[in-house]
Structure formats: structure tokens, C-alpha cells
Short mmCIF file of C-alpha atoms and ligand atoms in Angstrom, two decimals:
data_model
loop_
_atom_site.label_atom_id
_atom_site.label_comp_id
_atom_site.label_asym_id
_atom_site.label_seq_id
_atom_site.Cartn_x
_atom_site.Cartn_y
_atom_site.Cartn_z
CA UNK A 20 -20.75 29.21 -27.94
CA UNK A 21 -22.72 29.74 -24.58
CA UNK A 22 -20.83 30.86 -21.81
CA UNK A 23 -23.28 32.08 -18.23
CA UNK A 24 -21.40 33.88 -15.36
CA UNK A 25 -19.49 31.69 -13.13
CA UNK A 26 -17.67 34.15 -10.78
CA UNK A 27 -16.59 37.42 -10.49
CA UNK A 28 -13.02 37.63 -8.88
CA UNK A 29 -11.68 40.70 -6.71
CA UNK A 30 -7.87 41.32 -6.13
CA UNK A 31 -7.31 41.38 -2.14
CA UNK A 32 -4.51 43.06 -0.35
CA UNK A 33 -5.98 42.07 2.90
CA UNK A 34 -7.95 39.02 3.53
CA UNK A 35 -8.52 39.37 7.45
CA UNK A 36 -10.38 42.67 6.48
CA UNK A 37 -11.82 41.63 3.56
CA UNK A 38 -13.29 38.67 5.49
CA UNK A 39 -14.36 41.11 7.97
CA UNK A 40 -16.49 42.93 5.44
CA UNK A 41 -17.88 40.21 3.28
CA UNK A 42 -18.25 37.43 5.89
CA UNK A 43 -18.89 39.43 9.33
CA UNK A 44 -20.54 42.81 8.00
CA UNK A 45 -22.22 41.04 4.99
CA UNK A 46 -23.08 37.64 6.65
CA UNK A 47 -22.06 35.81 3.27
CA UNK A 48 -21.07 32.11 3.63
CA UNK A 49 -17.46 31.59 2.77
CA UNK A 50 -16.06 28.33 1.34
CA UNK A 51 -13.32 26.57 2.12
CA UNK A 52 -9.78 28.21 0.16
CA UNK A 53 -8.34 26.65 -2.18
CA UNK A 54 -4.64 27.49 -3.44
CA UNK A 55 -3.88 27.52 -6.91
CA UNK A 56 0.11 27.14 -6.77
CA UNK A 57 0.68 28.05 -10.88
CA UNK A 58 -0.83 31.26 -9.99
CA UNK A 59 0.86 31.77 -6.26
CA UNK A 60 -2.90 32.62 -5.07
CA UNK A 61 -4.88 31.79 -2.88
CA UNK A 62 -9.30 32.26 -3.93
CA UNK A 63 -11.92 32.65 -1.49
CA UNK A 64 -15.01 31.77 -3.03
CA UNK A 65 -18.07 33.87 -1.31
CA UNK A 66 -21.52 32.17 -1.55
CA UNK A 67 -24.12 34.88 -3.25
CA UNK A 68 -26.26 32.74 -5.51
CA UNK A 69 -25.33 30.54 -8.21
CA UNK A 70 -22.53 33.05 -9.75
CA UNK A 71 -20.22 33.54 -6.73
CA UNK A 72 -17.47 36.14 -5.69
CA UNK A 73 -13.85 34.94 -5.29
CA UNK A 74 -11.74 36.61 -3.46
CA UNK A 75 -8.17 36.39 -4.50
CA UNK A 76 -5.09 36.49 -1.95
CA UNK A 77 -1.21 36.59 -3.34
CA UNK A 78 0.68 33.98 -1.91
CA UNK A 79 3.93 35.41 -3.37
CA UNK A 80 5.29 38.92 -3.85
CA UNK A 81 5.59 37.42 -7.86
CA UNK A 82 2.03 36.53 -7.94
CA UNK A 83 0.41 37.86 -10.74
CA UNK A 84 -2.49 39.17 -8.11
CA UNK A 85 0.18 40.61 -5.91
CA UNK A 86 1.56 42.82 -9.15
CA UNK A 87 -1.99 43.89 -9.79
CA UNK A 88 -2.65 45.10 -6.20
CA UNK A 89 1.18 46.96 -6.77
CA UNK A 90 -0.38 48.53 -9.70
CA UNK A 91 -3.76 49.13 -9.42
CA UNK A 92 -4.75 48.09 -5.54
CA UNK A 93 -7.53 46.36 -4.49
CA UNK A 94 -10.74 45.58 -6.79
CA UNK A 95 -12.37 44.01 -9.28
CA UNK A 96 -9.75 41.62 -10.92
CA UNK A 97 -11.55 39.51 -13.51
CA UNK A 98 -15.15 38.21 -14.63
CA UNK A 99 -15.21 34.30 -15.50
CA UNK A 100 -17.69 32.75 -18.15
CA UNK A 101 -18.04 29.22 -17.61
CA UNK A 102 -18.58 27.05 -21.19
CA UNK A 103 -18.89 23.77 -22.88
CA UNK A 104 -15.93 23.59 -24.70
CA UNK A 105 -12.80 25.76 -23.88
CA UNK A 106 -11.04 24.62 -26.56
CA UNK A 107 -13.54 25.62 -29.30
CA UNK A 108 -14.25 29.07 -27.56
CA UNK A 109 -10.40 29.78 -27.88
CA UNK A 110 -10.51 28.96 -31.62
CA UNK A 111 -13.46 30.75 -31.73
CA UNK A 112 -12.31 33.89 -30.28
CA UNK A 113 -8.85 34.14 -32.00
CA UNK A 114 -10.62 33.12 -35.37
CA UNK A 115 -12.24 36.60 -34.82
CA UNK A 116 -8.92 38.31 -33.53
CA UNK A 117 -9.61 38.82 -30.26
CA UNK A 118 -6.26 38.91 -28.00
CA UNK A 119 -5.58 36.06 -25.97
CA UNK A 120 -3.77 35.72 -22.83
CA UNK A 121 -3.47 31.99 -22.53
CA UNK A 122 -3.18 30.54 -26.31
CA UNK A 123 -4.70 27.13 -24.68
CA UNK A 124 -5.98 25.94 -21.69
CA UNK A 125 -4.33 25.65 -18.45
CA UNK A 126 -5.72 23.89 -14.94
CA UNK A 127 -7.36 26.71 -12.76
CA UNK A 128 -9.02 26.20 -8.84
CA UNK A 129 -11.56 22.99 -8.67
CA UNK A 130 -9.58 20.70 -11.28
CA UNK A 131 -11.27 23.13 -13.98
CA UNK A 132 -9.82 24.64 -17.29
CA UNK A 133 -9.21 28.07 -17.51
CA UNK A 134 -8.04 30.50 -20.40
CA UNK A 135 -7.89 34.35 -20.01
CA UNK A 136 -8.92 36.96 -22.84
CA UNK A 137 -6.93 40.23 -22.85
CA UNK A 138 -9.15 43.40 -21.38
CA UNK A 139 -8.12 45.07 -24.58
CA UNK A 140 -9.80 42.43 -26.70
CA UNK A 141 -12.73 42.76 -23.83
CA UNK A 142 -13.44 46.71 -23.50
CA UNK A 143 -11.69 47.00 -20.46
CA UNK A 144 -12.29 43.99 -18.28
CA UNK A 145 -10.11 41.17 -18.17
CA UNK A 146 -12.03 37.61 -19.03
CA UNK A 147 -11.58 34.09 -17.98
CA UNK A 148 -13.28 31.32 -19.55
CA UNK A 149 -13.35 28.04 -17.73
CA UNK A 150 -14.32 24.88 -18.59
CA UNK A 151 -15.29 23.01 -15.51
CA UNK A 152 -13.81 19.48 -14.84
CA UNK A 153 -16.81 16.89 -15.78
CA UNK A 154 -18.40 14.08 -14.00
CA UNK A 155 -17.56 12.19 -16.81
CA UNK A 156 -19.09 8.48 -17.37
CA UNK A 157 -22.15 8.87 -18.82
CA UNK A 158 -25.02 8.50 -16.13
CA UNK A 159 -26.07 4.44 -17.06
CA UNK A 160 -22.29 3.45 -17.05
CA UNK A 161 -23.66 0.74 -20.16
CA UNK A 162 -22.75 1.67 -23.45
CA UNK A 163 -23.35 -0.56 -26.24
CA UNK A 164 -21.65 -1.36 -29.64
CA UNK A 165 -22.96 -3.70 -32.30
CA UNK A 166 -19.69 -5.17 -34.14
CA UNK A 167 -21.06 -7.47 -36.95
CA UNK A 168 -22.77 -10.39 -34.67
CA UNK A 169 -21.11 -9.73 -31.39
CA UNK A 170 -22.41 -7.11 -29.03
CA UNK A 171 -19.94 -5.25 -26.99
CA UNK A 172 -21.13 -3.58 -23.61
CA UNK A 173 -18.64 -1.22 -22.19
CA UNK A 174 -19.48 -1.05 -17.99
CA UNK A 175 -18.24 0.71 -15.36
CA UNK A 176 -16.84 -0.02 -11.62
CA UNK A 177 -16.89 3.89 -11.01
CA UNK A 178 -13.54 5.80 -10.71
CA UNK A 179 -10.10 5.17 -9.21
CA UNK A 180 -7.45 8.53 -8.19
CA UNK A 181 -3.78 7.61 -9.32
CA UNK A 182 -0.62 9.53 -9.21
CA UNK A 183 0.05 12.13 -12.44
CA UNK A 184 3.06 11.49 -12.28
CA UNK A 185 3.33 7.83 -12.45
CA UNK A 186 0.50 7.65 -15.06
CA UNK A 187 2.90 10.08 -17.78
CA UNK A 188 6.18 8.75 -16.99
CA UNK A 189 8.88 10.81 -17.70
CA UNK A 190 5.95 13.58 -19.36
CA UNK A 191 6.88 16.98 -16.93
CA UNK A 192 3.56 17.80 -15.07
CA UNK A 193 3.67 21.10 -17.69
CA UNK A 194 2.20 18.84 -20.28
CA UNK A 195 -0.41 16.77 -19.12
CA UNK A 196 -1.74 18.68 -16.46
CA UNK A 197 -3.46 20.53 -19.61
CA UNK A 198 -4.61 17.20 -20.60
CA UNK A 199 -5.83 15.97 -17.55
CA UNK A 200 -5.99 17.98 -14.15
CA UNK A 201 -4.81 16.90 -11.05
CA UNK A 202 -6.56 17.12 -7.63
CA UNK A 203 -4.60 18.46 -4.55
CA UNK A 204 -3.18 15.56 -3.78
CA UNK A 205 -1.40 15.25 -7.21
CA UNK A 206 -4.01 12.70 -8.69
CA UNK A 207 -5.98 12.55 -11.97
CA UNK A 208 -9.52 10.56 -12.16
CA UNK A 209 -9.52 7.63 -14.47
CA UNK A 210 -12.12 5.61 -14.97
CA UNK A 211 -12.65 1.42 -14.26
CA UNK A 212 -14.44 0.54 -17.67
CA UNK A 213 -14.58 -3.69 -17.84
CA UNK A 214 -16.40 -4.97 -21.11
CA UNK A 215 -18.59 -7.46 -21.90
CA UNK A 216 -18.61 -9.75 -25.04
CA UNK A 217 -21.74 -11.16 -26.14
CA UNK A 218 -21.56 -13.64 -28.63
CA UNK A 219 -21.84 -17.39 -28.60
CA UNK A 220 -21.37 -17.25 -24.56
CA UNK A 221 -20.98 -14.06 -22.73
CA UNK A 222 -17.48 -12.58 -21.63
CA UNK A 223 -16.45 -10.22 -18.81
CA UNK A 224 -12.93 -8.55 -19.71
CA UNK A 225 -11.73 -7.17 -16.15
CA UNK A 226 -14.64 -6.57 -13.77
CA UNK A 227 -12.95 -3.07 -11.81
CA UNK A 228 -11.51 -2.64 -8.07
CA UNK A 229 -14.85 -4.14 -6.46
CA UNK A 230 -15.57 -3.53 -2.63
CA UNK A 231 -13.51 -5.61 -0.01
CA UNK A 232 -10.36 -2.86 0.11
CA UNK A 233 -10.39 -0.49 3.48
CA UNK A 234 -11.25 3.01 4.11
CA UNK A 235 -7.50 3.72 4.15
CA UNK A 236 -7.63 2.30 0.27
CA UNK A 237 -10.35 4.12 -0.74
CA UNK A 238 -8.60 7.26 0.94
CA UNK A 239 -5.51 6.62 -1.00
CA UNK A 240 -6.83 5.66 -4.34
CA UNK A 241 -9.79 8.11 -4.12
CA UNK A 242 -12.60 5.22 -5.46
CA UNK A 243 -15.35 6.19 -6.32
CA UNK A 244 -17.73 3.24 -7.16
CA UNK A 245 -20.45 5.24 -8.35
CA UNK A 246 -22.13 3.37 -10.62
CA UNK A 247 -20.65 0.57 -9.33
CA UNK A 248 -19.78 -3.08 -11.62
CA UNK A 249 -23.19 -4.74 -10.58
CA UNK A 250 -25.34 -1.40 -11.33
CA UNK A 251 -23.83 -1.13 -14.69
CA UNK A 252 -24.57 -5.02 -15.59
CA UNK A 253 -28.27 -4.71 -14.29
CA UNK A 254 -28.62 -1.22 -16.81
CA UNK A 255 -27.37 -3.46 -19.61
CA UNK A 256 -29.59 -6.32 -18.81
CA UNK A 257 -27.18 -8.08 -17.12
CA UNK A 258 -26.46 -10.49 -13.69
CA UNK A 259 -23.34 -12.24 -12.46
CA UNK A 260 -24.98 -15.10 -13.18
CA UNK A 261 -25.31 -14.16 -17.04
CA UNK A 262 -21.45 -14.40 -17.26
CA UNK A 263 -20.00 -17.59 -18.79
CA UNK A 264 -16.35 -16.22 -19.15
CA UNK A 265 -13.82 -13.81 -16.92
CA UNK A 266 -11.02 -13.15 -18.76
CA UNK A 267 -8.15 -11.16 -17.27
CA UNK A 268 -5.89 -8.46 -19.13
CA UNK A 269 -3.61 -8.70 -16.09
CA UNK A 270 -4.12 -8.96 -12.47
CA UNK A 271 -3.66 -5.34 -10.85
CA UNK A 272 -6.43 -4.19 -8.55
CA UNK A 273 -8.20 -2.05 -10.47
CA UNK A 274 -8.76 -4.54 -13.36
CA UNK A 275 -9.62 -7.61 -10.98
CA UNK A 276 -11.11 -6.51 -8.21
CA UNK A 277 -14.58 -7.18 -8.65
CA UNK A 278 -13.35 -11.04 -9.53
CA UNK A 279 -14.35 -12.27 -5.75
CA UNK A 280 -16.33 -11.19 -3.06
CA UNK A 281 -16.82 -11.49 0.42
CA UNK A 282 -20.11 -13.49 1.45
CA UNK A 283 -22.11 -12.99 4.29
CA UNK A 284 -20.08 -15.31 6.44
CA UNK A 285 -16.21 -12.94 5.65
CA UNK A 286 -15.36 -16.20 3.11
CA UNK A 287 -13.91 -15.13 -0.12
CA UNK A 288 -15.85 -16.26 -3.28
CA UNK A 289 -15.85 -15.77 -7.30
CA UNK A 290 -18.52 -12.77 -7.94
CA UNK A 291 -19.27 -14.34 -11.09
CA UNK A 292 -20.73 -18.08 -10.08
CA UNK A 293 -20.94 -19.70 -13.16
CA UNK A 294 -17.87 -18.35 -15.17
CA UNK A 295 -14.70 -19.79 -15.89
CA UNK A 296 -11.85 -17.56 -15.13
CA UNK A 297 -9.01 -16.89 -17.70
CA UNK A 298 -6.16 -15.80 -16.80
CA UNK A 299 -2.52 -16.03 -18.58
CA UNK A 300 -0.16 -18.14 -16.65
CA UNK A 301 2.75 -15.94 -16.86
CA UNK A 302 0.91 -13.07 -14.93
CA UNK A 303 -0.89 -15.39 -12.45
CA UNK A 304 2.89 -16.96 -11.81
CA UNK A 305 3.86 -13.05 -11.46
CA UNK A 306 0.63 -11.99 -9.48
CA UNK A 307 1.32 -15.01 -6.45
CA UNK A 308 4.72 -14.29 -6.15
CA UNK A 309 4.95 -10.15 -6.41
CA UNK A 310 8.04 -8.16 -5.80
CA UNK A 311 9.09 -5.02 -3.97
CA UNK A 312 8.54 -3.22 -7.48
CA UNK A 313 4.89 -4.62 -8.11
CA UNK A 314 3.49 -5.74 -4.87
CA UNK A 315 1.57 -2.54 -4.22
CA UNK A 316 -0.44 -3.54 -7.20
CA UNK A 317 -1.10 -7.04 -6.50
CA UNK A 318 -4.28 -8.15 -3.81
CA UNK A 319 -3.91 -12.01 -3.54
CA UNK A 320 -7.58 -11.90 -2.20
CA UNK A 321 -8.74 -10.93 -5.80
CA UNK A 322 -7.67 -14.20 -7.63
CA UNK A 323 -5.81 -16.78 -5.29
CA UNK A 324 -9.85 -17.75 -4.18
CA UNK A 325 -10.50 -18.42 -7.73
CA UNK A 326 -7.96 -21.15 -7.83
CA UNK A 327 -9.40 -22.65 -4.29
CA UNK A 328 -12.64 -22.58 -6.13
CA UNK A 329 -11.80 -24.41 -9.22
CA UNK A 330 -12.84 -21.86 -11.71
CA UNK A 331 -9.94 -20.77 -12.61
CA UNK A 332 -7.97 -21.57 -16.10
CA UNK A 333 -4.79 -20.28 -17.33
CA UNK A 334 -3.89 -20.35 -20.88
CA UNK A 335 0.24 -19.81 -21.69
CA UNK A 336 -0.29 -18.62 -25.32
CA UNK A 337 -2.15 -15.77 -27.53
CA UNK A 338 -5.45 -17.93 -28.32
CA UNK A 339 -9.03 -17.55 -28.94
CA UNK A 340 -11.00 -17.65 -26.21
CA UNK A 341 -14.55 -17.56 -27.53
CA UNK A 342 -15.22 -17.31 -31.35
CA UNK A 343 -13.90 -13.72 -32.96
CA UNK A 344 -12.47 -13.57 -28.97
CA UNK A 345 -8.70 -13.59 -29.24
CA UNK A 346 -5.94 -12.65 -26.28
CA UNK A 347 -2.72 -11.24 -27.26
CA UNK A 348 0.63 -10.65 -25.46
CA UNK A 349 2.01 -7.13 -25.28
CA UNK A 350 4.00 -7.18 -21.95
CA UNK A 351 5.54 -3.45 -20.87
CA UNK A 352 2.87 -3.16 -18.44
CA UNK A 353 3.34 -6.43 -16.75
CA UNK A 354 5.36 -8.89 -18.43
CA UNK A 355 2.51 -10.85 -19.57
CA UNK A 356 -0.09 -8.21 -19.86
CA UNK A 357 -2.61 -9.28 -22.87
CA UNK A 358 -4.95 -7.10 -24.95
CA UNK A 359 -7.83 -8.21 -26.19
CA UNK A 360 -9.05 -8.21 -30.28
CA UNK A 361 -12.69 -9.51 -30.95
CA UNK A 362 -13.57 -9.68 -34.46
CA UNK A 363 -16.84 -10.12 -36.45
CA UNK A 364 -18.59 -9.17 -39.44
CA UNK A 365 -15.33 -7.90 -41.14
CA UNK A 366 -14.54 -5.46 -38.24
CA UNK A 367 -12.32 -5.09 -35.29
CA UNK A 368 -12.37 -4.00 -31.99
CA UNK A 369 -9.58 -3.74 -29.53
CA UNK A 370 -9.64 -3.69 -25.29
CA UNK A 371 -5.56 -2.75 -24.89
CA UNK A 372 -6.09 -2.56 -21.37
CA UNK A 373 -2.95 -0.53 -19.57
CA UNK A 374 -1.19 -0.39 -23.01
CA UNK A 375 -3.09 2.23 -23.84
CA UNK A 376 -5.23 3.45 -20.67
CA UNK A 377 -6.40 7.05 -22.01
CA UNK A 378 -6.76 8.58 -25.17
CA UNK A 379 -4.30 10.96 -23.53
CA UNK A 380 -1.51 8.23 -24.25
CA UNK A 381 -1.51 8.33 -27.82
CA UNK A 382 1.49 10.00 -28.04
CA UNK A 383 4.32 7.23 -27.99
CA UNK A 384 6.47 9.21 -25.03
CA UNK A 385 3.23 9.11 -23.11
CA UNK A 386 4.02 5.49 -21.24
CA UNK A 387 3.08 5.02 -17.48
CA UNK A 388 5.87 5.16 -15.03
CA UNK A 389 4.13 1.90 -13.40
CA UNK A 390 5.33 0.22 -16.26
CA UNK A 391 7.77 -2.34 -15.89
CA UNK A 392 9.01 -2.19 -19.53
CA UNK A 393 8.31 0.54 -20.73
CA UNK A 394 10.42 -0.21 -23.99
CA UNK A 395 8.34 -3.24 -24.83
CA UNK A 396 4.91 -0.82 -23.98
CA UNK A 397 6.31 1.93 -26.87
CA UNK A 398 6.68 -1.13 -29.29
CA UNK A 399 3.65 -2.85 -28.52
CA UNK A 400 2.27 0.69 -28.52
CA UNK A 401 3.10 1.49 -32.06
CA UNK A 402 2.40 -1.79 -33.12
CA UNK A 403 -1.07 -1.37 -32.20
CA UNK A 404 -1.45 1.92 -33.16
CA UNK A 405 -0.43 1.57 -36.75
CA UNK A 406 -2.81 -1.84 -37.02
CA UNK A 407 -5.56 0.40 -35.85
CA UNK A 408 -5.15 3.23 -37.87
CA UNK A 409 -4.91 0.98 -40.72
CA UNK A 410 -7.90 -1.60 -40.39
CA UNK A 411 -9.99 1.02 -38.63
CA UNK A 412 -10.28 -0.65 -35.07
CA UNK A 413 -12.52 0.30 -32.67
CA UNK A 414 -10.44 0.44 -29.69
CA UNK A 415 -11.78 0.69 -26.11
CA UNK A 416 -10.10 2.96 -23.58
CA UNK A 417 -10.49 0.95 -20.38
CA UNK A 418 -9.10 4.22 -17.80
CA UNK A 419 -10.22 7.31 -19.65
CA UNK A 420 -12.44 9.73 -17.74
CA UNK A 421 -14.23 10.69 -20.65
CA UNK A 422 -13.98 8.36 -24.20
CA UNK A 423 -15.68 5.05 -24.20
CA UNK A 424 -14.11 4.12 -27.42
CA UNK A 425 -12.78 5.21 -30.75
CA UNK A 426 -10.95 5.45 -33.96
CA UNK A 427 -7.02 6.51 -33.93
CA UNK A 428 -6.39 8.82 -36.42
CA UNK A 429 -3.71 11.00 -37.81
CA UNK A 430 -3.97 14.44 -38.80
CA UNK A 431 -0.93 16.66 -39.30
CA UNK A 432 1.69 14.52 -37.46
CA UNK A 433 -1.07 14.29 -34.38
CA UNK A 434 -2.75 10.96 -32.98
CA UNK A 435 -6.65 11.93 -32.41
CA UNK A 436 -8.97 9.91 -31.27
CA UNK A 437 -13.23 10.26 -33.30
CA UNK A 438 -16.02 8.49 -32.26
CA UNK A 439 -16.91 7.23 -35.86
ZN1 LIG B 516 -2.28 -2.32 -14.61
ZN1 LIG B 517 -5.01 -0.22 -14.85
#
């Protein structure tokens, strides 16, 4: 394990003074404070080099600062190690005894993870380790796959902000705000990860959000298109004009987008100018004529052009699209949402689109509250899940932050995802 200083944190009982001494007397640079409501606290962080002081204010009488300052008063509080891994420095530490304070990781300030060690178990001081919350697609955005003659290109259209909440469903906050930490507006990060099928012809599967939304949307959803679609095709050797095929899991924004843009002249036009569009005709029946329950996730500008333009094709069955290409219905998400199984060379990959839209969904209670049937999503959902434990698919995680793609496995009752 290597863990370097992060921050050394100092129980307040007055913030105006304390301001008075570190900011006005000192001259340190303050940042802006951030309240960590699990805690009832509020932390000051003070600017002196890369390792910074945090000041930390109750915001209850039953903070856990506030009983400290009862106790002891004002002063040193804590020392915090930043690592890699907080997970493996836990196991780690209590493989070696040491008494812990939090058995497992809980969200701290800055969307980190934090864990602290008892000051018994630390000769005095009390410790918090903290694991701090990634930039997490890997710098190129293109990651390749080789699956018997096909080549699979996972890309990126950067990062979209959605609701907790209404990602886990009926999962209480409790739970998978260890998993995945929210921002202050309630949101987690997922990521828009569209891949490309090269084979015979070469496929697009969902091209991201794309660019013609408003500030207010980018506000609200908290994009981030950084790398963006066309940045991620160019690192993989790629231009629109490369793509023969667009085929669509379903039609929300965040998986269509980047289908049509807006030329120089405000016109709406396919981004992709020589590919046929494939879309199934239940969710493009469903997409043109959206209800008070789906509407916010429909933007007739994505697809309706590609129907003015002639490009588009809509199938009504599971088929194959391209050789070893095949579309399959799962509904729950939308009624006619489709994954995606390409097959060559005796193996199998899967894209499961919204089915499955983090690794952190494994778990069969783990269904988004944006689904519409969420019953048919937990059957599709174990359907999938036992086919892929089985036959060893590869299966691509088109939302998480962090895992491309992987192999479900089981290991004492738990779905876990490995990368080989
Ligand atoms: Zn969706
Ligand atoms: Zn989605």
C-alpha cells in the first residue's frame, strides 16, 4: 500500500475566529466549504501546499466534531492518508489487527471514499484513509477488444450526471452511495460509452448525448463531453464517414444523441453520412409519440431528421444485423429496449445497454427507477446474467464510470465483475 498526506483536519469551536487567525493573521487562501451532511460538518479546506489543513465546523450539537470539541476542545482532530485502493488498505489493515472505525468505505467531502482507523490501533492519532473519486475513462476514451475476427472498439461521448436515486430504484441512498458517490446535487457520474463493431462493415451501437442540447441541459445533466464521440473515433482510427451501420439500443438522449447534428446553416443532419440507421420499430413508434412518464427522455431532434433523411431503417424483430451482429429484445427499460450479442470465433460479447448500465447493477434489486418495467428488467436481467456466467460473455458496461467491460462471476453468493 502507498498512502502520502492528504490533509490534516482540526476540530473548530469557532470558525469566525479561526478564520480570523488562519485567513486574516496567516494570509492562507481558503476554499470554498463544503458540508458533509452524514457527518453534520461543515470542512474548511486551508491552502498550504499540496497537503492542506481542513478546518472542521459542527453543524449539529450530535455531530461527531461537536462531541469532540465537548470533550477535548479545539485541535488537531485527524490526519488523512490518501491511497489507491481503500478497499485493499482496509483488508490490509484488519488482516494485521489493527482497529477499525469504519469496517468499509463510506462517501467523505469531494465525492471521495473515506474509512477511519481507531487512534488506539494508530498510537494516539486518529487516521482517515481516503480514496479520492477518479477521473475515470481512461485518457484515449478507445479501448479495443479482439473477439475471434471482429474487433470491438469501446468509445466515449464523455460523462452525463443523473439522479442516485432514480438510477437504484427502490436501493436506500445507504447502499449505493458506498458504491458510487453522489455530488451535491444528489447525482452520480456515469459514463456515455457507444461501441463500434468492425467486421464485414463497421457498426456504431449508440453514439452518446452529442452537442445541440442548451446550457440549461448541460447544467441539469452535468455533461461533460470530454473526450467527446468524434475525439474518441479519430484515437481509434476512426471518421463518421468510416461508419456503415447506426444501430440503436433505444432512443433516450444519452444513447442517441450524437445520431444528428446541426450544420453550419442550424439544419438538422445524420452525423454519420454514409450509415444506415437501425432502429426497432416498437421504440421509434414509442420515441415520436412520448408520454408524460418518458418524455423527459425523448429529443425528437435526435432521430425524427433521420427519417426526413432517408437513412433510417426499422427492423420489428430480434435479427442479425451484420454477420455474428444480432439485436435482442429485453424491454423493462423501454418496452422495446434491445441488447446487443456479437459473436465470433467461438466467443461472445454482450452491449446490454440500460439493462445493465454499471457493474454496480449486478445485484438483481439494483433496477433503475427510470425503468418502465422494472419486472421485465429483473427477468431479462437474470436471464442475461446466468447466459453470461455460463458461456463466459464479455459484456460491455455502456454507463459505468470506471469498467469498460468484463466477465460476471460468482463468488460466495456475490455477482463480481474481472477483466479476464
Ligand atoms: Zn435509457
Ligand atoms: Zn442510458
Amino acid at each position: 500500500m502507498k498512502a502520502v498526506l492528504d490533509h490534516i483536519g482540526i476540530a473548530v469551536g469557532d470558525i469566525a475566529a479561526a478564520l480570523a487567525f488562519y485567513r486574516d493573521a496567516l494570509g492562507l487562501e481558503i476554499e470554498l466549504p463544503e458540508e458533509v451532511p452524514s457527518q453534520r460538518v461543515r470542512a474548511h479546506f486551508v491552502r498550504v501546499g499540496e497537503p492542506r489543513l481542513e478546518l472542521l465546523e459542527a453543524t449539529a450539537a450530535d455531530s461527531p466534531i461537536a462531541k469532540y470539541l465537548d470533550r477535548r476542545g479545539p485541535g488537531l482532530h485527524h490526519i488523512t492518508l490518501r491511497v489507491d485502493d481503500l478497499g485493499a488498505a482496509l483488508a490490509q489493515l484488519k488482516a494485521r489487527g489493527a482497529r477499525l472505525i469504519d469496517q468499509e468505505p463510506r462517501p467523505g467531502a469531494e465525492g471521495a471514499l473515506v474509512a477511519f482507523v481507531h487512534p488506539s490501533s494508530a498510537h494516539g492519532v486518529l487516521v482517515e484513509l481516503k480514496q479520492p473519486r477518479k477521473a475515470s475513462v481512461p485518457a484515449t476514451g478507445a479501448t479495443r477488444y479482439q473477439l475471434g475476427d471482429l474487433e470491438l472498439i469501446s468509445v466515449s461521448d464523455g460523462h452525463v450526471r443523473l439522479d442516485g436515486g432514480a438510477m437504484f430504484g427502490i436501493v436506500p441512498k445507504a447502499l449505493w452511495e458506498k458504491q458510487t458517490p453522489s455530488d451535491a446535487r444528489n447525482r452520480i457520474e456515469l459514463a456515455m460509452r457507444p461501441l463500434v463493431v468492425r467486421g464485414a462493415r463497421t457498426m456504431l451501437i449508440d453514439a452518446g448525448v452529442g452537442d445541440k442540447d442548451d446550457a440549461k441541459f448541460h447544467d441539469i445533466y452535468g455533461i461533460d463531453r470530454s473526450p467527446a464521440l468524434d475525439r474518441t473515433l479519430a484515437d481509434a482510427g476512426l471518421s463518421p464517414d468510416d461508419i456503415d451501420i447506426v444501430l440503436a439500443t433505444h432512443l433516450h438522449f444519452d444513447h442517441a444523441g450524437r445520431f444528428t447534428v446541426r450544420d453550419g446553416s442550424g439544419r438538422l443532419r445524420p452525423r454519420f453520412p454514409r450509415a444506415q440507421y437501425i432502429v426497432r420499430r416498437g421504440e421509434w413508434e414509442d420515441a415520436t409519440h412520448p408520454h408524460a412518464r418518458n418524455r423527459g427522455s425523448y429529443i425528437m431532434d435526435n432521430y425524427v431528421p433521420l427519417a426526413d433523411a432517408g437513412v433510417l431503417q426499422l427492423v420489428d424483430d430480434d435479427a442479425t444485423i451484420m454477420p455474428g451482429v444480432r439485436v435482442k429484445r429485453t424491454g423493462g427499460h423501454t418496452m422495446h429496449h434491445q441488447m446487443v450479442t456479437i459473436e465470433s470465433g467461438g466467443k461472445t460479447a454482450a452491449f446490454v445497454a440500460d439493462i445493465l448500465p454499471t457493474t454496480a447493477h449486478l445485484p438483481d434489486a439494483w433496477i433503475m427507477g427510470f425503468d418502465l418495467y422494472p419486472m421485465d428488467t429483473l427477468a431479462a436481467k437474470q436471464a442475461f446474467i446466468k447466459q453470461a456466467i455460463e458461456q463466459q460473455i464479455l459484456v460491455f458496461f455502456e454507463h459505468d464510470p470506471k469498467v469498460v467491460a468484463g466477465y460476471i462471476r460468482e463468488r460466495n453468493g456475490k455477482r463480481i465483475i474481472e477483466s479476464t
